[in-house]
C-alpha cells in the first residue's frame, strides 16, 4: 500500500490560563496510530489538581468579563480568525487526525472542513441576535435576553476528535462562556493544535483551557465541580449516566450527546441500488464508529433476499486499510480495546444464533496485522432480543432484519433504548414522511443517510441524550435566559400602608 506521510512524535501539553504546562504528575502515556501501533504522541496523565486550576482560571476569566463583555462583533472576529487558521492548517490537521483516529484520510478532511464551518457559522449567528419583548399587564414592559452561563465543561469522545470538540467550543465561546475542555485520552492530538490556533487567534488568557487525561480524574472532576455551570458531554450512554450523577453536585445544566442503535428502513419501492449504497455508507463510514450509524437495517420482505445478496457482495469488496493509503475505503478501529469489544459482540451474535453472513473477523493480511482492523460484518437471521441488535457495538457490524408491513417496520425501529438517528428509503414520499415521523429519533433522513449540517439541531431521544448541538439550539445550550421587567410608571405600589 502506498504511504505518503511521516510524522514525528509530539509531546502534548495542557493549556491552562493561557500557558502551556506539563502535567503535575510528570507522567505521560503513549498515543498510538491504530493502523500500525506506532507511537505518534505522548499525552499528559493529568490530575484532579490541575483540572481544578483550569476550572479556577475559567471562573476568574469569566467574572473578569474579558471575553463575556466583549461585543459580539469582537467575539465573532476571533471565531472567524480561528476558522481561517483551521483552513490554513487543514492538510496538517487532516493527517494528524487520520494518524490518531485511524479513519480514512478523506473522512478526516471532511471533519476539518466542517470544524472551520462551525466556527464561521457561530460567528455569523451571534451577529444576528434575537430577543423578545412583551407589553405585559400593570404598565410593565417585559424583555427576554440571553446571557452566557459561565464556566462550561466540555468532554468529548474519540470518534471525531476535532469536530466533536468544535461542536462544543465554537458555540460555548460564541455565547461568551469560558471553557474547560477535555479531549478523549485516546485521540488528543488535534485538540492541542486547535488550542494553539485559538491562542494565536486572540482568545484571551483563561477563557479557553484544556486538560488532557482520563475520564477519572479529569472528566469526573469537571463534572463534579461546583464552579462549573454547564457540562456538555459527548460519549457513551454509560458515561453519560455518571456525568448526570456528578452534575447534581451544584445542579449544573447538562447537555448529553450519547450512543445509538439506529434503524435504516428499506421499503420495497425504494431505488434498490441507492438503498444498498446508503445501507453500506450508513454503517461502514468511519468503520461504524459513528454515533448515528445505521446499525440495524430493516428490509421489506419482498426485496429482502435481493437486498441481502447485493449488500453482501458490495460489503465484501470494501477495501480495509490504513487511513492514509489512497486505496483505503474503510480505516482502522481506534484502539485494541475497542477492537476486542467489537470482536466480543461478533462472538455473542454467533453464540445467540444469528447467521454471520460475511466478515466477523480481525483482518491481518497484507501488513494489517500491525494495526486494528475488522472486516465489514453482516449478520442476518437476528431477533430483537439479541445483544447485537440491542446494544451499541460501535464498529463495522450491521444486522439485517425482515419486516412484513409498515407497522412492523415502525415497531422494530422503535424497539430500542436509544433514539439518536434513523433513515427511510422509499419512492413513495407520503409513506416515507409518515414513517420517519413515527421513528422516535432526533436525527433522521429520507433516501439519504449520515450527512448533517451545522444549521440543523443534532441530538437524541430516549437514552441517546439530552439537549441539542448545532444550529441556534447549540448556541442556546450555552446560554441562560433572563427576563427583565421594566415598570413604565415609577411610583410606590402601596401594598403596605
Ligand atoms: P466514553 O463515554 O468512554 O468517553 C467519552 C469521554 O468521556 C472521554 O473523553 C472519556 O475520557 C470521558 N470520561 C470517561 N469516564 C468519565 C467520567 N467518569 N467522567 C467524566 N468523563 C469521563 O465514550 P467513547 O468510547 O470515547 O466514545 C464512543 C461513544 O460516544 C459511543 O457511545 C458513541 O455513540 C458516543 N458518541 C455520541 C455522539 C453523539 O453526538 N450523540 C457523537 C460521537 C460519539
XYZ file of C-alpha atoms and ligand atoms in Angstrom:
541
model
C 0.000 0.000 0.000
C 1.271 3.464 -0.843
C 2.022 5.536 2.281
C 2.957 9.138 1.752
C 3.379 10.861 5.096
C 5.719 10.543 8.036
C 5.188 12.320 11.352
C 7.426 12.958 14.338
C 6.431 12.205 17.904
C 4.741 15.142 19.627
C 4.702 15.756 23.354
C 1.296 17.176 24.193
C 0.722 19.733 26.941
C -2.157 21.118 28.901
C -3.273 24.680 28.252
C -4.261 26.414 31.472
C -4.721 30.160 31.994
C -3.034 30.989 28.701
C 0.069 28.879 29.424
C 1.247 25.519 28.083
C 2.040 23.265 31.004
C 3.402 19.821 31.720
C 1.247 17.511 33.831
C 1.797 17.931 37.570
C 2.249 14.152 37.768
C 5.061 14.446 35.177
C 3.542 11.299 33.724
C 2.637 10.737 30.103
C 1.143 7.893 28.120
C 1.652 6.868 24.527
C -0.826 7.811 21.850
C -0.682 5.311 19.039
C -1.640 5.145 15.403
C -4.188 2.311 15.328
C -3.232 1.441 11.744
C 0.249 0.240 12.778
C 0.644 0.800 16.558
C 3.411 3.374 16.057
C 3.664 5.985 18.792
C 2.581 9.368 17.400
C 2.467 11.422 20.611
C 2.898 11.427 24.358
C -0.153 12.622 26.237
C -0.216 14.066 29.772
C -1.783 11.980 32.508
C -3.302 14.944 34.261
C -4.641 15.030 37.793
C -7.539 16.473 39.745
C -5.240 19.270 40.917
C -4.557 20.801 37.513
C -8.146 20.235 36.408
C -9.152 22.433 39.333
C -6.567 25.031 38.314
C -8.115 25.092 34.840
C -11.603 25.481 36.321
C -10.422 28.377 38.517
C -8.754 30.063 35.518
C -12.002 29.766 33.575
C -14.028 31.084 36.506
C -11.794 34.131 37.010
C -11.698 34.942 33.320
C -15.473 34.674 33.091
C -16.088 37.018 36.007
C -13.439 39.464 34.767
C -15.576 39.995 31.665
C -12.511 39.771 29.445
C -14.483 37.656 26.961
C -18.097 37.684 28.134
C -18.238 41.504 27.995
C -16.698 41.802 24.573
C -19.083 42.894 21.863
C -20.480 40.159 19.658
C -18.553 41.785 16.793
C -15.274 41.316 18.671
C -16.046 37.719 19.592
C -17.156 36.934 16.043
C -13.913 38.338 14.628
C -11.881 35.948 16.813
C -14.051 32.985 15.784
C -13.618 33.807 12.094
C -9.861 34.070 12.630
C -9.897 30.580 14.200
C -11.839 29.253 11.184
C -9.340 30.797 8.782
C -6.397 29.272 10.637
C -8.080 25.836 10.628
C -8.433 26.153 6.853
C -4.775 27.185 6.510
C -3.681 24.155 8.541
C -6.237 21.771 7.024
C -3.750 19.357 5.472
C -1.675 19.027 8.664
C -4.795 18.612 10.815
C -6.204 16.032 8.403
C -3.072 13.919 8.562
C -2.829 14.138 12.354
C -6.490 13.185 12.726
C -6.025 10.228 10.375
C -2.964 9.000 12.262
C -4.578 9.460 15.660
C -8.025 8.003 14.977
C -7.326 5.576 12.134
C -10.086 6.883 9.897
C -9.768 7.194 6.142
C -7.999 10.423 5.167
C -10.863 11.990 3.266
C -13.193 11.357 6.232
C -10.739 13.350 8.375
C -10.583 16.017 5.709
C -14.394 16.483 5.878
C -14.162 16.757 9.672
C -11.574 19.549 9.485
C -13.553 21.479 6.869
C -16.713 21.097 8.990
C -14.813 22.365 12.043
C -13.914 25.610 10.238
C -17.530 25.915 9.045
C -18.838 25.581 12.610
C -16.660 28.463 13.863
C -17.826 30.647 10.948
C -21.447 29.680 11.473
C -21.439 30.653 15.171
C -19.561 33.882 14.377
C -22.402 34.685 11.979
C -25.160 33.604 14.354
C -24.105 35.940 17.173
C -24.106 38.835 14.730
C -27.835 38.233 14.298
C -29.020 38.363 17.897
C -32.695 37.933 18.518
C -34.616 38.943 21.583
C -38.186 39.214 22.716
C -40.160 41.966 24.308
C -43.742 41.832 25.548
C -46.085 44.565 26.706
C -47.446 42.812 29.820
C -50.149 43.982 32.303
C -49.596 46.616 35.013
C -47.840 49.059 32.733
C -44.724 46.933 32.541
C -42.591 46.104 29.548
C -41.025 42.620 29.760
C -37.904 41.750 27.829
C -36.126 38.430 27.368
C -32.373 38.407 26.881
C -29.731 35.690 26.557
C -26.534 35.639 28.609
C -23.565 33.279 28.814
C -23.909 30.641 31.530
C -20.397 30.946 32.981
C -17.854 28.136 33.066
C -18.593 25.411 30.518
C -17.065 21.948 30.993
C -16.706 20.207 27.638
C -15.883 16.491 27.327
C -15.641 14.621 24.022
C -15.030 11.087 22.650
C -12.501 9.730 20.168
C -14.510 9.142 17.002
C -14.477 12.706 15.608
C -11.785 14.181 17.862
C -11.554 17.700 16.427
C -15.098 18.032 15.130
C -16.794 16.987 18.390
C -14.534 19.470 20.204
C -15.544 22.266 17.843
C -19.268 21.473 18.014
C -18.956 22.455 21.680
C -16.135 25.020 21.750
C -17.491 27.216 18.932
C -20.968 27.815 20.409
C -19.673 27.963 24.008
C -17.192 30.723 23.118
C -19.627 32.452 20.762
C -22.074 32.771 23.661
C -19.364 34.367 25.853
C -18.578 31.494 28.215
C -15.166 30.450 29.488
C -14.373 26.786 28.939
C -12.533 23.799 30.367
C -12.148 21.203 27.650
C -11.112 17.551 27.902
C -10.346 15.576 24.733
C -10.501 11.793 24.706
C -7.299 10.314 26.113
C -7.314 8.026 23.068
C -7.183 10.848 20.474
C -5.883 14.101 21.994
C -3.548 15.262 19.207
C -5.589 17.662 17.065
C -7.078 19.282 20.173
C -3.651 20.631 21.062
C -3.366 22.109 17.567
C -6.788 23.698 17.976
C -5.747 25.335 21.253
C -2.586 26.680 19.571
C -4.833 28.146 16.889
C -7.189 29.685 19.462
C -4.229 31.167 21.350
C -2.869 32.735 18.148
C -6.316 33.958 17.104
C -6.584 36.040 20.291
C -8.810 34.079 22.675
C -7.904 35.853 25.948
C -5.941 34.206 28.751
C -8.026 31.926 30.979
C -11.024 31.823 28.627
C -10.161 28.547 26.910
C -8.453 25.835 28.962
C -7.615 22.262 28.064
C -6.689 19.391 30.372
C -5.645 16.098 28.758
C -6.186 12.914 30.751
C -8.516 10.114 31.639
C -12.225 10.281 32.365
C -11.418 9.774 36.007
C -9.902 12.035 37.352
C -10.093 14.812 34.729
C -13.621 14.415 33.333
C -15.061 13.413 36.686
C -13.542 16.500 38.364
C -15.066 18.772 35.715
C -18.468 17.083 36.041
C -18.454 17.266 39.865
C -17.098 20.787 40.248
C -19.388 23.329 41.857
C -17.577 26.027 39.855
C -18.606 24.557 36.510
C -22.007 25.901 35.430
C -22.775 23.644 32.475
C -21.398 20.306 31.379
C -21.645 19.431 27.730
C -20.687 15.815 27.136
C -20.476 13.580 24.087
C -19.731 9.905 24.652
C -21.304 6.649 25.707
C -24.640 6.361 27.471
C -22.964 4.706 30.482
C -20.554 7.610 30.981
C -23.470 9.981 30.384
C -25.184 8.455 33.433
C -22.091 9.097 35.581
C -21.895 12.680 34.325
C -25.538 13.224 35.199
C -24.962 11.987 38.741
C -21.793 14.065 39.196
C -23.542 17.150 37.811
C -26.054 17.001 40.659
C -23.369 18.496 42.961
C -24.461 22.008 42.002
C -27.394 21.112 39.737
C -25.385 22.304 36.759
C -27.034 22.384 33.383
C -26.302 19.241 31.351
C -26.175 18.523 27.667
C -25.584 14.893 26.701
C -24.916 13.505 23.210
C -24.838 9.730 23.707
C -24.947 6.412 21.912
C -27.285 4.979 19.322
C -28.603 1.834 17.666
C -30.250 3.412 14.704
C -32.680 1.785 12.250
C -32.390 2.173 8.490
C -35.712 1.117 6.944
C -35.761 -0.026 3.301
C -39.160 -0.350 1.602
C -39.709 -2.482 -1.498
C -40.469 0.607 -3.583
C -37.084 2.181 -2.842
C -34.445 2.534 -5.530
C -32.613 -0.675 -4.654
C -29.128 0.365 -5.763
C -29.401 3.613 -3.785
C -30.708 1.792 -0.725
C -27.881 -0.760 -0.825
C -25.351 2.039 -1.278
C -26.578 4.079 1.692
C -27.079 0.941 3.732
C -23.335 0.357 3.393
C -22.428 4.014 3.878
C -24.683 4.221 6.935
C -22.687 1.623 8.871
C -19.242 1.292 7.308
C -18.422 5.024 7.155
C -15.912 5.579 9.959
C -15.746 1.781 10.357
C -19.072 2.010 12.193
C -17.556 4.173 14.914
C -20.172 6.863 14.366
C -22.896 7.502 16.926
C -25.584 7.893 14.247
C -24.579 4.752 12.299
C -27.458 2.848 10.731
C -26.513 -0.346 12.532
C -29.916 -2.036 12.152
C -31.120 -2.384 8.558
C -34.786 -3.347 8.228
C -35.823 -4.579 4.776
C -39.309 -5.248 3.375
C -39.964 -8.939 2.815
C -40.406 -8.874 -0.994
C -36.927 -7.429 -1.678
C -35.132 -8.937 1.315
C -33.235 -11.716 -0.496
C -32.179 -9.488 -3.369
C -31.117 -6.691 -0.983
C -29.069 -9.043 1.197
C -27.328 -10.643 -1.808
C -26.341 -7.286 -3.294
C -25.377 -5.874 0.099
C -23.039 -8.738 0.971
C -21.407 -8.649 -2.447
C -20.567 -4.984 -2.042
C -19.534 -5.310 1.647
C -17.028 -7.978 0.588
C -15.444 -5.532 -1.855
C -14.770 -2.773 0.694
C -11.021 -2.178 0.891
C -9.924 -2.002 4.506
C -6.580 -0.434 5.371
C -4.593 2.460 6.826
C -6.353 5.805 6.541
C -3.516 7.428 4.610
C -3.336 4.737 1.912
C -5.029 6.025 -1.227
C -6.961 2.839 -1.978
C -8.399 2.512 1.548
C -12.180 2.699 1.731
C -12.582 1.835 5.420
C -9.973 2.601 8.073
C -8.882 1.131 11.388
C -10.626 0.576 14.698
C -9.432 3.248 17.108
C -7.779 1.002 19.710
C -7.075 -2.589 20.625
C -9.601 -2.330 23.443
C -12.321 -1.191 21.039
C -11.370 -3.892 18.529
C -11.680 -6.594 21.188
C -15.013 -5.167 22.307
C -16.338 -5.431 18.731
C -14.968 -8.978 18.306
C -16.710 -9.971 21.550
C -20.007 -8.663 20.186
C -19.471 -10.657 16.980
C -18.874 -13.766 19.080
C -22.029 -13.086 21.087
C -24.034 -12.804 17.839
C -22.783 -16.212 16.719
C -23.465 -17.706 20.170
C -27.010 -16.330 20.209
C -27.782 -18.000 16.871
C -27.557 -15.187 14.308
C -26.200 -16.043 10.850
C -22.818 -14.468 10.191
C -23.310 -13.647 6.517
C -19.884 -12.124 5.972
C -16.869 -10.691 7.840
C -16.765 -11.339 11.547
C -13.016 -11.342 11.991
C -9.919 -9.278 12.542
C -8.009 -8.610 9.306
C -4.312 -9.420 9.389
C -3.349 -9.953 5.738
C -1.186 -7.525 3.722
C 0.519 -5.969 6.743
C -2.733 -5.200 8.557
C -1.622 -7.408 11.470
C 0.254 -4.446 12.979
C -2.955 -2.477 13.312
C -6.545 -2.948 14.438
C -8.786 -3.806 11.511
C -12.082 -5.649 11.353
C -13.770 -6.903 8.192
C -17.147 -5.359 7.302
C -19.501 -7.697 9.147
C -23.104 -8.550 8.317
C -25.489 -10.611 10.455
C -28.835 -11.930 9.204
C -31.498 -14.077 10.924
C -31.376 -11.904 14.001
C -34.082 -11.298 16.582
C -34.666 -8.199 18.665
C -33.607 -9.850 21.915
C -30.028 -10.485 20.724
C -27.255 -8.297 22.144
C -26.020 -7.449 18.633
C -29.440 -5.927 17.927
C -29.973 -4.204 21.289
C -26.530 -2.854 22.266
C -24.348 -0.249 20.592
C -21.370 -2.135 19.112
C -19.643 0.940 17.659
C -17.849 -0.935 14.922
C -18.347 -2.220 11.357
C -21.116 -4.642 12.279
C -24.631 -4.466 10.877
C -27.734 -6.590 11.350
C -30.306 -7.039 8.565
C -33.882 -7.903 9.527
C -37.012 -8.582 7.501
C -40.330 -6.768 8.002
C -43.754 -7.528 6.523
C -45.702 -4.283 6.947
C -45.273 -0.574 7.590
C -46.492 -1.096 11.165
C -43.953 -3.833 11.809
C -41.124 -1.690 10.405
C -42.025 1.115 12.810
C -42.392 -1.291 15.722
C -38.958 -2.875 15.082
C -37.346 0.528 14.507
C -38.563 1.826 17.852
C -37.888 -1.343 19.856
C -34.661 0.077 21.309
C -33.470 2.035 24.340
C -31.822 4.518 22.004
C -33.253 7.280 19.838
C -30.418 9.019 18.092
C -30.941 8.588 14.347
C -32.844 6.723 11.649
C -33.442 6.518 7.913
C -36.196 5.539 5.493
C -35.732 4.574 1.842
C -38.856 4.707 -0.321
C -40.001 6.331 -3.540
C -43.430 6.924 -2.003
C -42.945 10.379 -0.491
C -46.081 10.260 1.657
C -45.138 6.877 3.111
C -41.545 7.939 3.754
C -42.683 11.024 5.659
C -45.387 9.096 7.524
C -42.851 6.507 8.695
C -39.964 8.844 9.531
C -42.323 10.919 11.682
C -43.069 7.770 13.697
C -39.392 6.913 14.251
C -38.539 8.047 17.784
C -35.180 9.667 16.996
C -33.707 13.152 16.761
C -31.679 12.920 13.534
C -33.429 11.370 10.547
C -33.069 11.017 6.808
C -35.249 10.093 3.833
C -33.434 8.482 0.871
C -30.163 9.549 2.472
C -28.031 8.627 5.463
C -25.438 10.442 7.583
C -24.931 13.947 6.232
C -25.616 16.644 8.791
C -25.471 20.384 8.538
C -24.365 22.986 11.049
C -27.671 24.845 10.642
C -29.794 21.949 11.964
C -30.009 20.550 15.518
C -28.155 17.371 16.455
C -29.198 15.170 19.364
C -31.167 12.185 20.512
C -34.416 10.974 22.063
C -34.584 8.405 24.871
C -31.187 7.147 26.143
C -29.347 8.872 23.296
C -29.151 12.103 25.185
C -30.478 15.389 26.463
C -30.350 18.680 24.583
C -29.200 19.594 21.093
C -25.920 20.607 19.455
C -25.558 22.723 16.318
C -27.819 25.373 14.849
C -29.358 28.014 17.054
C -30.147 25.202 19.510
C -26.435 24.578 20.002
C -25.899 28.214 20.949
C -28.888 28.202 23.307
C -27.378 25.219 25.172
C -24.655 27.609 26.326
C -26.957 30.491 27.233
C -29.069 31.469 30.205
C -32.416 33.116 29.550
C -33.265 36.186 31.605
C -36.451 38.188 31.885
C -36.212 41.913 32.643
C -39.415 43.689 33.678
C -39.382 47.475 33.386
C -42.089 49.489 35.119
C -43.188 52.379 32.965
C -44.877 54.351 35.782
C -42.282 54.835 38.509
C -44.310 55.245 41.732
C -44.938 53.314 45.011
C -47.377 50.409 44.662
C -48.962 50.998 48.112
C -49.292 47.278 49.055
C -48.326 48.080 52.679
C -49.590 51.204 54.280
P -16.751 7.304 26.591
O -18.056 7.591 27.237
O -15.972 6.147 27.037
O -15.773 8.563 26.745
C -16.143 9.845 26.286
C -15.348 10.879 27.072
O -15.743 10.824 28.433
C -13.834 10.648 27.059
O -13.182 11.892 26.976
C -13.591 10.000 28.418
O -12.290 10.206 28.915
C -14.614 10.733 29.275
N -14.994 10.045 30.511
C -14.929 8.717 30.790
N -15.361 8.496 32.061
C -15.712 9.699 32.568
C -16.243 10.123 33.814
N -16.490 9.264 34.809
N -16.498 11.433 34.000
C -16.279 12.317 33.004
N -15.760 11.987 31.804
C -15.496 10.694 31.581
O -17.047 7.242 25.029
P -16.015 6.897 23.861
O -15.764 5.427 23.881
O -14.891 7.851 23.900
O -16.894 7.273 22.565
C -17.821 6.421 21.979
C -19.227 6.777 22.419
O -19.514 8.135 22.098
C -20.281 5.964 21.705
O -21.239 5.518 22.628
C -20.912 6.963 20.740
O -22.230 6.670 20.365
C -20.806 8.228 21.506
N -20.887 9.395 20.622
C -22.066 10.113 20.590
C -22.190 11.199 19.723
C -23.475 11.990 19.634
O -23.459 13.067 19.048
N -24.579 11.507 20.184
C -21.106 11.572 18.917
C -19.931 10.836 18.992
C -19.828 9.739 19.851
